[in-house]
N, C-alpha and C. Protein backbone atom coordinates (compact mmCIF):
# COMPACT_ATOMS: atom_id res chain seq x y z
N MET A 1 121.73 -62.93 192.85
CA MET A 1 120.94 -63.74 191.99
C MET A 1 121.54 -63.47 190.85
N ASN A 2 122.16 -64.39 189.77
CA ASN A 2 122.50 -64.17 188.81
C ASN A 2 121.55 -63.93 187.40
N ASN A 3 122.31 -63.73 186.34
CA ASN A 3 121.33 -63.22 184.92
C ASN A 3 120.57 -64.32 184.66
N SER A 4 120.81 -65.64 184.70
CA SER A 4 119.33 -66.43 184.28
C SER A 4 118.48 -66.97 184.91
N GLU A 5 118.71 -66.42 186.54
CA GLU A 5 117.66 -66.87 187.46
C GLU A 5 116.73 -65.34 187.62
N GLU A 6 117.44 -64.14 186.88
CA GLU A 6 116.52 -63.43 186.96
C GLU A 6 115.55 -63.11 186.16
N LEU A 7 115.86 -63.96 184.15
CA LEU A 7 115.56 -63.84 183.44
C LEU A 7 114.43 -64.94 183.70
N SER A 8 114.28 -66.29 184.42
CA SER A 8 113.73 -67.38 184.48
C SER A 8 112.56 -66.06 185.74
N ASN A 9 112.73 -65.60 186.64
CA ASN A 9 111.61 -64.89 187.77
C ASN A 9 111.09 -63.78 187.08
N PRO A 10 110.40 -64.01 186.81
CA PRO A 10 109.61 -62.23 186.25
C PRO A 10 109.31 -61.31 187.45
N SER A 11 109.54 -61.68 188.80
CA SER A 11 110.16 -60.60 189.81
C SER A 11 110.57 -59.72 189.62
N THR A 12 111.65 -59.96 188.70
CA THR A 12 113.01 -59.58 189.01
C THR A 12 112.90 -58.78 187.65
N SER A 13 112.70 -58.95 186.73
CA SER A 13 112.51 -58.64 185.47
C SER A 13 112.08 -57.11 185.31
N ASN A 14 112.78 -56.42 184.00
CA ASN A 14 112.59 -55.11 184.00
C ASN A 14 110.97 -54.06 183.69
N LEU A 15 110.11 -55.65 184.22
CA LEU A 15 108.65 -54.88 183.91
C LEU A 15 108.59 -53.79 184.84
N ALA A 16 107.47 -52.48 184.52
CA ALA A 16 107.65 -51.68 185.32
C ALA A 16 106.52 -51.99 186.23
N THR A 17 106.75 -51.20 187.74
CA THR A 17 105.48 -51.48 188.45
C THR A 17 104.93 -49.84 188.71
N PRO A 18 103.77 -50.26 188.68
CA PRO A 18 103.37 -48.50 189.25
C PRO A 18 104.17 -47.49 189.94
N GLY A 19 105.19 -47.98 190.76
CA GLY A 19 105.71 -46.80 191.47
C GLY A 19 106.41 -46.09 190.79
N GLU A 20 106.60 -47.34 189.65
CA GLU A 20 108.39 -46.87 188.96
C GLU A 20 107.56 -45.80 187.46
N TYR A 21 106.41 -45.47 187.60
CA TYR A 21 106.20 -44.15 186.92
C TYR A 21 106.57 -43.05 187.57
N ARG A 22 106.93 -42.52 188.78
CA ARG A 22 107.03 -41.93 189.54
C ARG A 22 108.09 -41.01 188.98
N PRO A 23 109.28 -41.06 187.87
CA PRO A 23 109.78 -40.38 187.32
C PRO A 23 110.14 -39.58 186.24
N LEU A 24 109.11 -40.46 185.69
CA LEU A 24 108.50 -39.80 184.41
C LEU A 24 107.31 -38.76 184.30
N ILE A 25 106.30 -39.39 185.94
CA ILE A 25 105.26 -38.60 186.06
C ILE A 25 106.04 -37.11 186.77
N ILE A 26 106.84 -37.25 187.38
CA ILE A 26 107.40 -35.85 187.84
C ILE A 26 107.74 -35.09 186.73
N ALA A 27 108.87 -35.14 185.62
CA ALA A 27 109.02 -34.67 184.24
C ALA A 27 108.04 -34.14 183.51
N GLY A 28 107.11 -34.87 183.74
CA GLY A 28 106.05 -34.29 182.92
C GLY A 28 105.36 -33.42 183.75
N LEU A 29 105.15 -33.63 184.72
CA LEU A 29 104.56 -32.23 186.02
C LEU A 29 105.47 -31.10 185.83
N VAL A 30 106.56 -31.20 185.29
CA VAL A 30 107.55 -30.16 185.52
C VAL A 30 107.48 -29.48 184.42
N LEU A 31 107.36 -29.90 182.82
CA LEU A 31 107.55 -30.05 182.08
C LEU A 31 105.78 -29.26 181.56
N GLY A 32 105.27 -29.42 182.24
CA GLY A 32 103.45 -29.22 181.73
C GLY A 32 103.87 -27.55 182.96
N LEU A 33 104.12 -27.97 183.64
CA LEU A 33 104.55 -26.43 184.50
C LEU A 33 104.35 -25.09 183.35
N GLY A 34 105.63 -25.55 182.99
CA GLY A 34 106.71 -25.01 181.57
C GLY A 34 106.26 -24.30 180.65
N GLN A 35 105.08 -25.59 180.29
CA GLN A 35 104.55 -25.12 178.59
C GLN A 35 103.26 -24.55 179.26
N GLY A 36 102.42 -24.77 180.34
CA GLY A 36 101.41 -23.75 180.88
C GLY A 36 101.80 -22.37 180.80
N GLY A 37 102.89 -21.99 181.59
CA GLY A 37 103.23 -20.71 181.51
C GLY A 37 103.70 -20.46 179.97
N PHE A 38 104.14 -20.85 178.94
CA PHE A 38 104.18 -20.53 177.70
C PHE A 38 102.69 -20.29 177.20
N PHE A 39 101.66 -21.10 177.17
CA PHE A 39 100.48 -21.38 177.08
C PHE A 39 99.93 -19.69 177.36
N ASP A 40 99.80 -19.63 178.86
CA ASP A 40 99.41 -18.63 178.61
C ASP A 40 100.00 -17.50 178.08
N GLY A 41 101.23 -16.99 178.54
CA GLY A 41 102.45 -15.95 177.66
C GLY A 41 102.04 -15.08 176.28
N ILE A 42 102.16 -16.86 175.86
CA ILE A 42 102.05 -16.76 174.28
C ILE A 42 100.65 -16.34 173.93
N ILE A 43 99.65 -16.74 174.29
CA ILE A 43 98.19 -16.41 174.16
C ILE A 43 97.54 -15.69 174.93
N PHE A 44 97.88 -14.97 175.93
CA PHE A 44 96.89 -14.16 176.91
C PHE A 44 97.84 -12.47 176.71
N HIS A 45 99.16 -13.07 176.93
CA HIS A 45 100.40 -11.75 177.05
C HIS A 45 100.33 -10.66 175.87
N GLN A 46 100.93 -11.77 174.72
CA GLN A 46 101.34 -11.38 173.28
C GLN A 46 100.12 -11.55 172.14
N LEU A 47 99.51 -12.66 172.10
CA LEU A 47 98.47 -12.44 170.80
C LEU A 47 97.24 -11.51 171.03
N LEU A 48 96.61 -12.36 172.33
CA LEU A 48 95.15 -11.63 172.79
C LEU A 48 95.59 -10.14 173.26
N GLN A 49 96.48 -9.57 174.04
CA GLN A 49 97.15 -8.68 174.71
C GLN A 49 96.03 -8.17 175.95
N TRP A 50 95.47 -9.74 177.01
CA TRP A 50 94.50 -8.96 177.64
C TRP A 50 94.99 -8.40 178.77
N HIS A 51 95.70 -8.95 179.10
CA HIS A 51 97.07 -8.30 180.04
C HIS A 51 98.40 -9.06 179.84
N HIS A 52 99.08 -8.06 181.02
CA HIS A 52 101.05 -8.19 180.90
C HIS A 52 101.16 -8.80 182.53
N MET A 53 102.12 -9.04 182.61
CA MET A 53 102.85 -9.63 183.91
C MET A 53 101.93 -8.31 185.48
N PHE A 54 102.56 -7.05 184.89
CA PHE A 54 102.19 -6.35 186.34
C PHE A 54 100.96 -5.11 185.77
N SER A 55 99.79 -5.36 185.06
CA SER A 55 99.00 -4.45 183.94
C SER A 55 97.99 -4.47 185.15
N SER A 56 97.90 -4.74 186.48
CA SER A 56 96.89 -4.70 187.59
C SER A 56 97.84 -3.01 188.58
N LEU A 57 98.91 -3.13 188.41
CA LEU A 57 100.33 -1.98 189.27
C LEU A 57 100.00 -0.93 188.08
N THR A 58 100.42 -1.30 187.25
CA THR A 58 100.68 0.21 186.09
C THR A 58 100.26 -0.37 184.81
N THR A 59 100.20 0.91 183.88
CA THR A 59 99.01 1.24 182.90
C THR A 59 100.11 0.40 182.10
N ASP A 60 99.82 -0.55 180.87
CA ASP A 60 100.37 -0.37 179.57
C ASP A 60 100.56 0.41 178.09
N MET A 61 99.70 1.85 179.12
CA MET A 61 99.48 2.94 177.95
C MET A 61 100.50 3.53 177.57
N THR A 62 101.51 3.52 178.70
CA THR A 62 102.87 4.75 179.11
C THR A 62 103.72 3.36 178.55
N VAL A 63 105.08 4.46 177.64
CA VAL A 63 106.06 3.74 177.51
C VAL A 63 105.97 3.33 178.94
N ALA A 64 106.89 3.69 180.45
CA ALA A 64 107.62 3.64 180.65
C ALA A 64 106.41 2.23 181.66
N GLY A 65 105.20 1.94 181.67
CA GLY A 65 104.32 1.34 181.74
C GLY A 65 104.56 -0.17 181.13
N MET A 66 104.38 0.17 180.11
CA MET A 66 104.75 -0.62 179.10
C MET A 66 106.42 -1.39 179.23
N GLU A 67 107.52 -0.92 179.56
CA GLU A 67 108.52 -1.30 179.59
C GLU A 67 108.65 -2.06 180.79
N ILE A 68 107.55 -1.57 182.12
CA ILE A 68 107.83 -2.88 183.20
C ILE A 68 107.15 -3.54 182.75
N ASN A 69 105.79 -3.62 182.22
CA ASN A 69 105.18 -5.07 181.72
C ASN A 69 105.98 -6.09 180.94
N THR A 70 106.81 -5.36 180.40
CA THR A 70 107.48 -6.64 179.40
C THR A 70 108.04 -6.90 180.10
N LEU A 71 109.23 -5.90 181.05
CA LEU A 71 110.13 -6.78 181.97
C LEU A 71 109.55 -7.51 183.09
N GLY A 72 108.41 -7.43 183.29
CA GLY A 72 107.97 -8.43 183.94
C GLY A 72 107.27 -10.08 183.12
N ASP A 73 106.96 -9.90 182.24
CA ASP A 73 106.69 -10.67 181.11
C ASP A 73 107.78 -11.64 180.87
N GLY A 74 109.11 -10.83 180.33
CA GLY A 74 109.77 -11.23 180.06
C GLY A 74 110.96 -12.40 181.14
N LEU A 75 110.48 -12.08 182.61
CA LEU A 75 110.90 -12.63 183.70
C LEU A 75 109.74 -13.69 183.38
N PHE A 76 108.43 -14.10 183.48
CA PHE A 76 107.62 -14.76 183.12
C PHE A 76 108.34 -15.80 182.56
N HIS A 77 108.73 -15.53 181.13
CA HIS A 77 108.57 -16.75 180.34
C HIS A 77 110.31 -16.91 180.47
N LEU A 78 110.92 -16.34 181.56
CA LEU A 78 112.92 -16.94 182.26
C LEU A 78 111.85 -18.12 182.78
N ALA A 79 111.04 -17.63 184.07
CA ALA A 79 111.09 -19.04 184.82
C ALA A 79 109.88 -20.16 183.50
N ASP A 80 109.35 -19.74 183.04
CA ASP A 80 108.54 -20.92 182.11
C ASP A 80 110.00 -21.93 181.29
N TRP A 81 110.78 -20.88 180.81
CA TRP A 81 111.91 -21.58 180.10
C TRP A 81 113.06 -23.05 180.77
N LEU A 82 112.76 -22.12 182.22
CA LEU A 82 113.54 -22.92 183.02
C LEU A 82 112.83 -23.93 183.52
N PHE A 83 111.42 -24.72 183.85
CA PHE A 83 110.82 -25.48 184.16
C PHE A 83 110.90 -26.04 183.25
N THR A 84 110.88 -25.69 182.07
CA THR A 84 110.75 -26.67 180.23
C THR A 84 111.85 -27.35 180.53
N LEU A 85 113.21 -26.18 180.65
CA LEU A 85 114.38 -27.04 180.95
C LEU A 85 114.78 -28.49 181.85
N THR A 86 114.05 -28.09 183.25
CA THR A 86 114.38 -29.05 183.86
C THR A 86 113.66 -29.90 183.48
N GLY A 87 112.22 -30.13 183.13
CA GLY A 87 111.43 -31.25 182.51
C GLY A 87 112.27 -31.83 181.52
N ILE A 88 112.70 -31.50 180.80
CA ILE A 88 113.60 -32.14 179.64
C ILE A 88 114.54 -32.76 180.10
N PHE A 89 114.96 -32.25 181.21
CA PHE A 89 116.60 -32.77 181.66
C PHE A 89 115.63 -34.42 182.37
N LEU A 90 114.72 -33.87 183.20
CA LEU A 90 113.96 -35.11 184.13
C LEU A 90 113.75 -36.56 183.44
N LEU A 91 113.07 -35.74 182.02
CA LEU A 91 112.21 -36.75 181.48
C LEU A 91 113.27 -37.60 180.85
N TRP A 92 114.17 -37.18 180.09
CA TRP A 92 115.85 -37.29 179.69
C TRP A 92 116.57 -38.62 180.81
N ARG A 93 116.36 -38.02 182.28
CA ARG A 93 116.76 -39.27 183.01
C ARG A 93 115.88 -40.33 183.07
N ALA A 94 114.78 -39.40 183.03
CA ALA A 94 113.78 -41.11 183.59
C ALA A 94 114.03 -42.05 182.21
N GLY A 95 114.26 -42.02 181.41
CA GLY A 95 114.87 -42.36 179.67
C GLY A 95 115.43 -43.66 180.52
N THR A 96 116.66 -42.76 181.08
CA THR A 96 118.28 -43.64 181.03
C THR A 96 118.02 -44.66 182.37
N ARG A 97 116.65 -44.59 182.56
CA ARG A 97 116.47 -45.49 183.55
C ARG A 97 115.63 -46.75 183.54
N ALA A 98 116.29 -47.56 183.50
CA ALA A 98 115.68 -49.24 182.88
C ALA A 98 114.47 -49.59 183.49
N LYS A 99 114.24 -49.27 184.74
CA LYS A 99 113.06 -49.98 185.40
C LYS A 99 111.58 -48.47 185.10
N VAL A 100 111.90 -47.54 185.10
CA VAL A 100 111.20 -46.55 184.95
C VAL A 100 110.15 -46.81 183.53
N ALA A 101 108.86 -46.91 183.57
CA ALA A 101 108.11 -47.43 182.50
C ALA A 101 108.41 -46.44 181.75
N HIS A 102 107.84 -46.27 180.25
CA HIS A 102 108.07 -46.03 179.14
C HIS A 102 106.16 -45.69 178.67
N SER A 103 105.48 -45.27 179.57
CA SER A 103 103.76 -44.75 178.98
C SER A 103 103.57 -43.55 178.72
N GLY A 104 103.30 -43.12 177.46
CA GLY A 104 102.48 -42.00 176.59
C GLY A 104 101.71 -41.43 177.15
N GLN A 105 100.61 -42.43 177.75
CA GLN A 105 99.19 -41.93 178.42
C GLN A 105 100.05 -41.30 179.94
N ALA A 106 100.79 -42.25 180.51
CA ALA A 106 100.64 -41.41 182.05
C ALA A 106 101.69 -40.18 181.88
N PHE A 107 102.73 -39.87 180.87
CA PHE A 107 103.50 -39.06 180.20
C PHE A 107 102.56 -37.93 180.28
N PHE A 108 101.55 -38.01 179.28
CA PHE A 108 100.86 -36.74 178.28
C PHE A 108 99.86 -36.55 179.89
N GLY A 109 99.23 -37.67 180.79
CA GLY A 109 98.70 -36.81 181.53
C GLY A 109 99.37 -36.44 183.00
N ALA A 110 100.72 -36.45 182.81
CA ALA A 110 101.32 -36.01 183.88
C ALA A 110 101.25 -34.26 183.10
N LEU A 111 101.98 -33.97 181.95
CA LEU A 111 102.00 -32.65 181.40
C LEU A 111 100.70 -32.29 181.07
N LEU A 112 99.46 -32.52 181.04
CA LEU A 112 97.96 -31.85 181.69
C LEU A 112 98.01 -31.31 183.22
N MET A 113 98.33 -32.61 183.91
CA MET A 113 98.07 -31.81 185.26
C MET A 113 99.60 -30.61 186.09
N GLY A 114 100.44 -30.74 184.94
CA GLY A 114 101.50 -29.55 185.29
C GLY A 114 100.49 -28.39 184.90
N ALA A 115 100.28 -28.50 183.46
CA ALA A 115 99.65 -27.00 182.98
C ALA A 115 98.74 -26.70 183.86
N GLY A 116 97.99 -27.95 184.51
CA GLY A 116 96.48 -27.27 185.35
C GLY A 116 96.97 -26.66 186.78
N LEU A 117 98.21 -27.30 187.36
CA LEU A 117 98.95 -26.84 188.65
C LEU A 117 99.13 -25.57 188.30
N PHE A 118 99.90 -24.84 187.10
CA PHE A 118 100.36 -23.84 186.88
C PHE A 118 99.32 -22.61 186.80
N ASN A 119 97.82 -23.38 186.09
CA ASN A 119 96.65 -22.48 186.39
C ASN A 119 95.99 -21.96 187.59
N LEU A 120 95.92 -23.32 188.50
CA LEU A 120 95.91 -23.02 189.59
C LEU A 120 96.66 -21.92 190.34
N VAL A 121 98.09 -22.30 190.39
CA VAL A 121 98.66 -21.81 191.35
C VAL A 121 99.45 -20.07 190.40
N GLU A 122 99.14 -20.30 189.61
CA GLU A 122 99.27 -18.98 188.95
C GLU A 122 98.32 -17.96 189.14
N GLY A 123 96.87 -18.32 188.76
CA GLY A 123 95.45 -17.93 189.00
C GLY A 123 95.95 -17.35 190.87
N VAL A 124 95.82 -18.13 191.38
CA VAL A 124 95.12 -18.19 193.42
C VAL A 124 96.64 -16.69 193.65
N ILE A 125 97.64 -16.79 192.85
CA ILE A 125 98.31 -16.06 193.32
C ILE A 125 98.69 -14.41 193.01
N ASP A 126 98.38 -14.93 191.22
CA ASP A 126 98.41 -13.44 190.55
C ASP A 126 97.17 -12.89 190.50
N HIS A 127 96.63 -13.33 190.50
CA HIS A 127 94.65 -12.79 190.11
C HIS A 127 93.83 -12.87 191.36
N HIS A 128 94.35 -13.50 192.75
CA HIS A 128 93.55 -13.02 193.69
C HIS A 128 94.28 -12.62 194.50
N ILE A 129 95.96 -13.69 195.12
CA ILE A 129 96.60 -12.82 196.26
C ILE A 129 96.81 -11.65 196.18
N LEU A 130 97.81 -11.48 195.13
CA LEU A 130 98.97 -10.56 194.90
C LEU A 130 97.85 -9.44 193.81
N GLY A 131 97.08 -9.37 193.04
CA GLY A 131 96.41 -8.80 192.48
C GLY A 131 97.05 -8.42 191.33
N ILE A 132 98.31 -8.88 190.75
CA ILE A 132 98.90 -7.74 189.90
C ILE A 132 99.03 -7.80 188.53
N HIS A 133 97.64 -9.16 188.01
CA HIS A 133 96.78 -8.43 186.78
C HIS A 133 95.48 -9.96 187.09
N HIS A 134 94.70 -9.44 185.85
CA HIS A 134 93.76 -10.34 185.78
C HIS A 134 93.92 -10.79 184.32
N LEU A 135 93.20 -12.27 184.21
CA LEU A 135 92.88 -13.10 183.29
C LEU A 135 92.54 -12.30 181.63
N LYS A 136 91.37 -11.36 181.90
CA LYS A 136 90.61 -10.55 181.20
C LYS A 136 90.20 -9.16 182.14
N PRO A 137 91.10 -8.20 182.16
CA PRO A 137 90.46 -6.95 183.24
C PRO A 137 89.24 -6.38 182.53
N GLY A 138 88.53 -6.00 183.50
CA GLY A 138 86.78 -5.32 182.85
C GLY A 138 85.77 -5.80 183.37
N PRO A 139 85.20 -5.39 182.79
CA PRO A 139 83.97 -6.36 182.73
C PRO A 139 83.57 -7.56 183.15
N HIS A 140 83.37 -7.93 184.15
CA HIS A 140 83.20 -9.55 184.27
C HIS A 140 84.64 -10.45 184.54
N GLN A 141 85.72 -9.35 184.92
CA GLN A 141 87.16 -9.92 184.89
C GLN A 141 86.82 -11.31 186.32
N LEU A 142 86.35 -11.01 187.11
CA LEU A 142 86.36 -12.18 187.98
C LEU A 142 85.73 -13.88 187.64
N LEU A 143 84.76 -13.32 186.61
CA LEU A 143 84.32 -14.74 185.80
C LEU A 143 85.48 -15.25 184.89
N TRP A 144 86.51 -14.40 184.52
CA TRP A 144 87.06 -14.83 183.51
C TRP A 144 88.65 -15.75 184.69
N ASP A 145 88.80 -14.91 185.65
CA ASP A 145 89.57 -15.29 186.44
C ASP A 145 88.79 -17.20 187.60
N LEU A 146 87.77 -17.27 187.64
CA LEU A 146 87.65 -18.27 187.52
C LEU A 146 87.09 -19.00 186.78
N GLY A 147 86.85 -18.45 185.47
CA GLY A 147 87.60 -19.72 184.51
C GLY A 147 88.56 -20.50 184.21
N PHE A 148 89.75 -19.41 184.28
CA PHE A 148 90.94 -19.43 184.16
C PHE A 148 91.17 -21.35 185.45
N LEU A 149 91.06 -20.90 186.88
CA LEU A 149 90.94 -21.95 187.75
C LEU A 149 90.49 -23.44 187.67
N GLY A 150 88.94 -22.83 187.19
CA GLY A 150 88.21 -23.99 186.94
C GLY A 150 89.25 -24.99 185.14
N SER A 151 89.40 -24.45 184.62
CA SER A 151 90.23 -24.39 183.40
C SER A 151 91.57 -25.84 183.69
N GLY A 152 92.33 -24.97 185.02
CA GLY A 152 93.46 -25.92 185.66
C GLY A 152 92.62 -26.93 186.35
N ALA A 153 91.41 -26.54 187.04
CA ALA A 153 91.01 -27.91 187.88
C ALA A 153 90.81 -29.20 187.14
N LEU A 154 90.44 -28.77 185.76
CA LEU A 154 89.81 -29.75 184.08
C LEU A 154 90.45 -30.21 184.12
N LEU A 155 92.24 -29.58 183.97
CA LEU A 155 93.31 -30.29 183.41
C LEU A 155 93.89 -31.29 184.32
N LEU A 156 93.84 -30.38 185.72
CA LEU A 156 94.50 -31.87 187.09
C LEU A 156 93.57 -33.02 186.75
N VAL A 157 92.40 -32.92 186.82
CA VAL A 157 91.68 -34.06 186.88
C VAL A 157 91.57 -35.33 185.70
N ILE A 158 91.37 -34.28 184.56
CA ILE A 158 91.45 -35.39 183.41
C ILE A 158 93.54 -35.64 182.91
N GLY A 159 94.79 -35.51 183.70
CA GLY A 159 95.40 -35.76 183.63
C GLY A 159 95.72 -36.87 184.80
N TRP A 160 94.66 -36.61 185.96
CA TRP A 160 94.81 -37.48 186.76
C TRP A 160 94.45 -38.84 186.75
N VAL A 161 93.10 -38.70 185.44
CA VAL A 161 92.21 -40.20 185.50
C VAL A 161 93.55 -41.04 184.08
N LEU A 162 93.93 -40.13 183.34
CA LEU A 162 95.14 -40.74 182.53
C LEU A 162 96.10 -41.59 183.23
N ILE A 163 96.81 -40.55 184.13
CA ILE A 163 97.77 -42.10 185.02
C ILE A 163 97.47 -42.67 185.41
N GLU A 164 95.89 -42.82 186.17
CA GLU A 164 95.53 -44.07 186.94
C GLU A 164 95.38 -44.93 186.22
N SER A 165 94.95 -44.60 184.35
CA SER A 165 94.42 -45.50 183.75
C SER A 165 95.93 -45.97 183.32
N ALA A 166 96.65 -45.80 183.34
CA ALA A 166 98.34 -45.94 182.52
C ALA A 166 99.01 -46.86 183.50
N ARG A 167 98.15 -46.58 184.51
CA ARG A 167 98.85 -47.65 185.98
C ARG A 167 97.75 -48.49 185.93
N LYS A 168 97.19 -48.79 185.72
CA LYS A 168 96.06 -49.85 185.86
C LYS A 168 96.37 -51.12 185.06
N ALA A 169 96.37 -50.32 183.56
CA ALA A 169 96.84 -51.22 182.42
C ALA A 169 98.31 -51.35 182.62
N GLY A 170 99.18 -51.08 183.30
CA GLY A 170 100.47 -50.98 183.27
C GLY A 170 100.71 -52.70 184.02
């Protein structure tokens, strides 16, 4: 098919189809994972100081314990940074593809889904399976941990609704 046929035939134009949101959604999910981790680390580890990466395994009340927890927090932030860099690369790559839809709504939905996925995976693994820390140790720590999981589920649902809405509109 030559260029003039492509211009006159809408089925071969650069209009995005729902399946062409995938690279944008994958980039948003990966970026959302990194940003969800940074939010957790900055807010809960550093500003509120509710927990550190290994605070259920070793105290943060001694210099040695704080060193181990700081190392854990640093490795955690390194993983967040790597997710973020990978997400930026995937977003750049998606932006260079002619047939990928450019939808802020779908991308924002994917970001929310990535952050929600972070909360669910990190919450289940670190808080419940490994027990290396809890969101807010002490009285009602199970409620805090379940609230963290609930926030992840809520972000996943909101993100999914935004993506589906963008697909239908596109």
